[in-house]
Amino acid sequence: MCTASSRTAEKRLNAKTTHLNLEKTMSKKYNPSKVEAKWQAKWEADGLYAANIDDARPKHYAITMLPYPSGDLHMGHWFAMTPSDARARFKRMQGFNVMFPMGFDAFGLPAENAAIKRNIHPKEWTYANIANMITQMKSIGTMFDWQRVAISADPEYYRWTQWFFLKLYEKGLAYRKWAAVDWCPKDNTTLAREQVIGENRVCERCGTPVIKRELEQWFFKITDYADELLDFSGIDWPEAVKTLQTNWIGRSEGADVSFKTETGDEFVIFTTRPDTLWGATFMVLAPEHPLVEKITTDEQRAAVKEYVAQTGRQSDIDREATDREKTGVFTGGYAINPVNNERIPIWIADYVLLTYGTGAIMAVPAHDQRDFEFARKFGLEVRPVIQPEGEMLLDGDKMAAAAAHYGVMVNSGPLDGTVADEAVAKTVAYLDKQKIGKAAVGYRLRDWLISRQRYWGAPIPMVYCESCGIQPVPEDQLPIELPDDIEWRPTGESPLKFHPSWKHTTCPNCDEPAIRETDTMDTFMCSSWYHLRYLSPGYDKAPFDPKEYDYWMPVDTYTGGIEHATMHLIYTRFFHKALRDMGIAEGHEPMLQLRNQGQILSHDGQRMSKSRGNVVDPDELVGEYGADAVRAYLMFGYRWSEGGPWMTENIQGVVRWLHRAWSLFTEEQTGGGGASEKVQRGLRRKVHQTLRKVGDDLERFEFNTVVSAMMELLNQMLEAKEQGAVGTSAWDEAQDYYLRMLAPVVPHFAEELWAEMGKPYSIHTQAWPELDQDAAKEDEITLVVQVNGKLRDRITVPVGLSEAETRARALESEAIKAFVDGKPPKKVIVVEGKLVNIVL
RNA sequence: GCCGAAGUGGCGGAACUGGCAGACGCGCACGACUCAAACUCGUGUUCCUUCGGGAGUGUGGGUUCGACUCCCACCUUCGGCACCA
């Protein structure tokens, strides 16, 4: 057996014995709850994390998405917040002036539902939860600046939410219209299109299938910004989010084409396939289309009326189900196809939606599967006008499905023979010239419906006057405060409507009695600008102090869940762009860098939820292991961007690591002397290599490898200690660097040991350690030698060997000789400093 | 159906621009300490093996001296969209 290793083992044993004896007298036990409480109190008393403008330092504005005050902080909050905190701390140590604030998205349905269920006022419920959550957040050791907390339900906050509404209204971006809107019958309110999810079209919050209701509601013209929202240049956002937003906006290019009815009424259709225009054999209008009434003939009137009524009764679930058989009714009216003056029948069918395009289509059954199914069912003509290259001539009567691909135009009058690549462009040019159509763009994105028939939200600052109509509330009358005395009735209308006096006011224009808008705003309106309120939460002259804006904005790093991709994250971009156009904000984007964390699931891989009873309580774990251990575990155990199932046992790994590190720093620094030059250099090398890795990985949000690298370094330090490294300058540097690298991950732990070593308070105001590239360099490398791509030997060689020398060393190896067996190699590949591959 | 992401030991996960697969942990096994257990410490831990080696990163092919990594096809899982003209 190797004598060196048994000697090492013996030494370890001795060291261990010494350690055990000393433990009782010298080294103190790691008591996380004591350590954490102590430093939290001190940091708060010292205002250590207060962010103030400092022109001498570069700023870094970091935000993690603000929570809804639902009651308790759960593991998901920890998983989102603590790694974001670690990175903000890292940025601070790198020399940035960091602002990392926190707030509460405090308006919303759950408060109101709790109010109804438990007979407690939403305000009371919300603010009690906020107080509780602030206590919990302080216990997790984040560097939140509690002077800047913003709560969207505070009148001083929603005063400005209302002010922004007025600005949008002035700018023409807020409008009111009658529309069939999505309604959640359980929550008794309308929802934005984004809040209706899945195939079953359920409410995003409570899972109840939504229904359609005709209501007059407020909308924001987010569609004005559709094209700009598709432009992600200049921002570093995850591809996944950009794709989700792009798909959500759903831009499609095509053409608007003017048709006329036989009786001379003009109507426009939108198509993405203008090249198939000559193949239109019928038209389809949405049943709700205004022209239906006019074109329907007397013979068809009864059938049309019946079909329209039937469609109106249907829920969207039925109507939008793709696998449903096509239905529809002939109106009796005819249209004239502008390209060939053909007379084609006009039908109505529910597969055409009033809300997309113009609510009317030309039907080209030969080249569109939906139109094809409809034509086959009702015996309408199928006329191919696009011939796929290299295939048999299409026969409209025999086709089994639509041929949706591009090809050569046929049966298309002047454009016959136009090839696929040019077909659309040439047709559009032709339409333009004939003045019957033009290039157009369609979007899936709808305007943002912001009215909610609920109490617990920011009241929409509008007044309805009999003589003056809709009037905005003058700015100096803001905020329109919510009344505290309120009662709930299950009518599906805002409780504000039934308040005896609240809605009665006077018209700002004529001073006559008038009625307030009783709907409140979607809470996504509140969260579209909270990053601006953080800048100066107490400021009362404007939503934010321009001095603070100039220094801190834009947000440098934004972290949160991807579930907000098509809601909050698209709204907040829209909001910023609208403010920019009003001269209120600067720059094109509010948040430069976005990163998404994954989700912590329960042990069984399900989502954690109170109803499933599988929620892991962080408070319990913090009580047992301390906040630092929980922070470190959440960073170590998962890829942050992925998340994964909770595994209670795995926390043992970081708990053991912290205890071992604690012992190393607090036990008597003995066993010094006798460390070889090589051991010292090896220790320095590992320290600086770790520093490089930890810095890179914190920068890239790869927290799991940050912790594993720190574990590796600790292992090497323990070994170096046994080899007599204590007392050397390499050892002192290792200890100093170790704590500074640890500070972002386990802030209390690092602070305590830093103080224990007699270093100046606070570790969190220290600079990030300086990297010595030379120290990190290897002076020996393990050269991998392969024969035919298979690993056959490893040899240790000095750094900087020439290619020829490297090759020679590899061929000299005994193990290699055995494999090469005297045969001359066909080829020898040498990757300097890494590998030699001998090809036989 | 369309769009996107991901498939690596018993488990969580490493592997940066193609170059030692499985770092770091959990768990497990054995050993030390203990009257005993827990803790702690040490050793081992992808699979097969005739102990030479062979196989191996969802599957099948390809490019390459060399592929978890690049290309093609497919399978599975998760997420989003879905009669959007």
PDB file of C-alpha atoms (C1' of nucleotides) in Angstrom, chain B residues 1-82:
ATOM      1  C1'   G B   1     -52.082  20.079 -35.604  1.00  0.00           C
ATOM      2  C1'   C B   2     -48.460  24.362 -34.834  1.00  0.00           C
ATOM      3  C1'   C B   3     -44.494  26.674 -31.712  1.00  0.00           C
ATOM      4  C1'   G B   4     -40.885  26.066 -27.756  1.00  0.00           C
ATOM      5  C1'   A B   5     -37.923  23.476 -23.939  1.00  0.00           C
ATOM      6  C1'   A B   6     -35.957  19.028 -21.968  1.00  0.00           C
ATOM      7  C1'   G B   7     -34.399  13.550 -21.956  1.00  0.00           C
ATOM      8  C1'   U B   8     -27.135  11.774 -18.550  1.00  0.00           C
ATOM      9  C1'   G B   9     -26.145   6.442 -12.388  1.00  0.00           C
ATOM     10  C1'   G B  10     -31.014   4.417  -7.430  1.00  0.00           C
ATOM     11  C1'   C B  11     -31.915  10.276  -6.853  1.00  0.00           C
ATOM     12  C1'   G B  12     -30.681  15.991  -7.465  1.00  0.00           C
ATOM     13  C1'   G B  13     -27.430  17.340 -10.932  1.00  0.00           C
ATOM     14  C1'   A B  14     -21.860  18.463 -13.443  1.00  0.00           C
ATOM     15  C1'   A B  15     -19.213  18.410 -18.136  1.00  0.00           C
ATOM     16  C1'   C B  16     -17.527  26.584 -20.964  1.00  0.00           C
ATOM     17  C1'   U B  17     -16.005  27.048 -27.876  1.00  0.00           C
ATOM     18  C1'   G B  18     -16.574  18.886 -30.118  1.00  0.00           C
ATOM     19  C1'   G B  19     -11.314  16.379 -26.466  1.00  0.00           C
ATOM     20  C1'   C B  20     -10.760  12.091 -19.371  1.00  0.00           C
ATOM     21  C1'   A B  21     -18.803  11.248 -19.119  1.00  0.00           C
ATOM     22  C1'   G B  22     -20.904  11.038 -14.112  1.00  0.00           C
ATOM     23  C1'   A B  23     -17.745  16.990 -10.775  1.00  0.00           C
ATOM     24  C1'   C B  24     -20.394  18.331  -6.202  1.00  0.00           C
ATOM     25  C1'   G B  25     -24.039  16.242  -3.204  1.00  0.00           C
ATOM     26  C1'   C B  26     -28.147  12.757  -1.555  1.00  0.00           C
ATOM     27  C1'   G B  27     -28.871   7.674  -0.823  1.00  0.00           C
ATOM     28  C1'   C B  28     -26.682   2.985  -0.134  1.00  0.00           C
ATOM     29  C1'   A B  29     -22.623  -0.600   1.461  1.00  0.00           C
ATOM     30  C1'   C B  30     -18.476  -1.556   4.417  1.00  0.00           C
ATOM     31  C1'   G B  31     -15.037   0.185   8.156  1.00  0.00           C
ATOM     32  C1'   A B  32     -13.523   3.566  12.492  1.00  0.00           C
ATOM     33  C1'   C B  33     -15.565   5.951  16.989  1.00  0.00           C
ATOM     34  C1'   U B  34     -19.625   4.018  20.716  1.00  0.00           C
ATOM     35  C1'   C B  35     -21.998  -0.627  25.727  1.00  0.00           C
ATOM     36  C1'   A B  36     -25.323   0.597  21.626  1.00  0.00           C
ATOM     37  C1'   A B  37     -27.413   4.059  18.357  1.00  0.00           C
ATOM     38  C1'   A B  38     -27.353   8.884  16.238  1.00  0.00           C
ATOM     39  C1'   C B  39     -23.732  12.399  14.884  1.00  0.00           C
ATOM     40  C1'   U B  40     -18.925  12.578  12.865  1.00  0.00           C
ATOM     41  C1'   C B  41     -14.767  10.571  10.128  1.00  0.00           C
ATOM     42  C1'   G B  42     -12.674   7.077   6.347  1.00  0.00           C
ATOM     43  C1'   U B  43     -13.264   3.829   1.933  1.00  0.00           C
ATOM     44  C1'   G B  44     -16.299   2.333  -2.079  1.00  0.00           C
ATOM     45  C1'   U B  45     -20.471   3.219  -5.272  1.00  0.00           C
ATOM     46  C1'   U B  46     -22.761   3.691 -14.065  1.00  0.00           C
ATOM     47  C1'   C B  47     -23.486  -1.405 -15.921  1.00  0.00           C
ATOM     48  C1'   C B  48     -21.252  -6.116 -17.597  1.00  0.00           C
ATOM     49  C1'   U B  49     -16.644  -8.797 -17.092  1.00  0.00           C
ATOM     50  C1'   U B  50     -13.209 -14.729 -18.108  1.00  0.00           C
ATOM     51  C1'   C B  51     -10.125  -8.670 -14.572  1.00  0.00           C
ATOM     52  C1'   G B  52      -7.287  -8.362 -20.524  1.00  0.00           C
ATOM     53  C1'   G B  53     -11.211  -5.423 -21.269  1.00  0.00           C
ATOM     54  C1'   G B  54     -16.201  -4.352 -23.180  1.00  0.00           C
ATOM     55  C1'   A B  55     -20.707  -1.353 -23.209  1.00  0.00           C
ATOM     56  C1'   G B  56     -22.748   3.311 -21.894  1.00  0.00           C
ATOM     57  C1'   U B  57     -25.622  10.291 -22.003  1.00  0.00           C
ATOM     58  C1'   G B  58     -34.107   8.681 -24.949  1.00  0.00           C
ATOM     59  C1'   U B  59     -34.004   5.553 -30.111  1.00  0.00           C
ATOM     60  C1'   G B  60     -31.972   4.853 -35.165  1.00  0.00           C
ATOM     61  C1'   G B  61     -28.652   6.868 -38.682  1.00  0.00           C
ATOM     62  C1'   G B  62     -24.747  10.523 -40.226  1.00  0.00           C
ATOM     63  C1'   U B  63     -20.331  14.012 -39.976  1.00  0.00           C
ATOM     64  C1'   U B  64     -15.430  13.634 -37.354  1.00  0.00           C
ATOM     65  C1'   C B  65      -9.105  11.080 -35.443  1.00  0.00           C
ATOM     66  C1'   G B  66     -12.754  11.980 -31.551  1.00  0.00           C
ATOM     67  C1'   A B  67     -19.908  13.472 -30.333  1.00  0.00           C
ATOM     68  C1'   C B  68     -23.857  14.313 -23.951  1.00  0.00           C
ATOM     69  C1'   U B  69     -22.187  18.459 -27.283  1.00  0.00           C
ATOM     70  C1'   C B  70     -22.910  19.248 -34.482  1.00  0.00           C
ATOM     71  C1'   C B  71     -26.544  17.344 -38.637  1.00  0.00           C
ATOM     72  C1'   C B  72     -31.027  14.181 -40.212  1.00  0.00           C
ATOM     73  C1'   A B  73     -35.238  11.134 -38.783  1.00  0.00           C
ATOM     74  C1'   C B  74     -38.047   9.344 -34.781  1.00  0.00           C
ATOM     75  C1'   C B  75     -39.873   8.415 -29.493  1.00  0.00           C
ATOM     76  C1'   U B  76     -41.179  10.322 -24.655  1.00  0.00           C
ATOM     77  C1'   U B  77     -42.139  14.224 -21.088  1.00  0.00           C
ATOM     78  C1'   C B  78     -43.298  19.206 -19.916  1.00  0.00           C
ATOM     79  C1'   G B  79     -44.979  24.202 -21.330  1.00  0.00           C
ATOM     80  C1'   G B  80     -47.561  27.563 -24.741  1.00  0.00           C
ATOM     81  C1'   C B  81     -51.059  28.292 -28.815  1.00  0.00           C
ATOM     82  C1'   A B  82     -55.053  26.305 -31.370  1.00  0.00           C
TER      83        A B  82
END
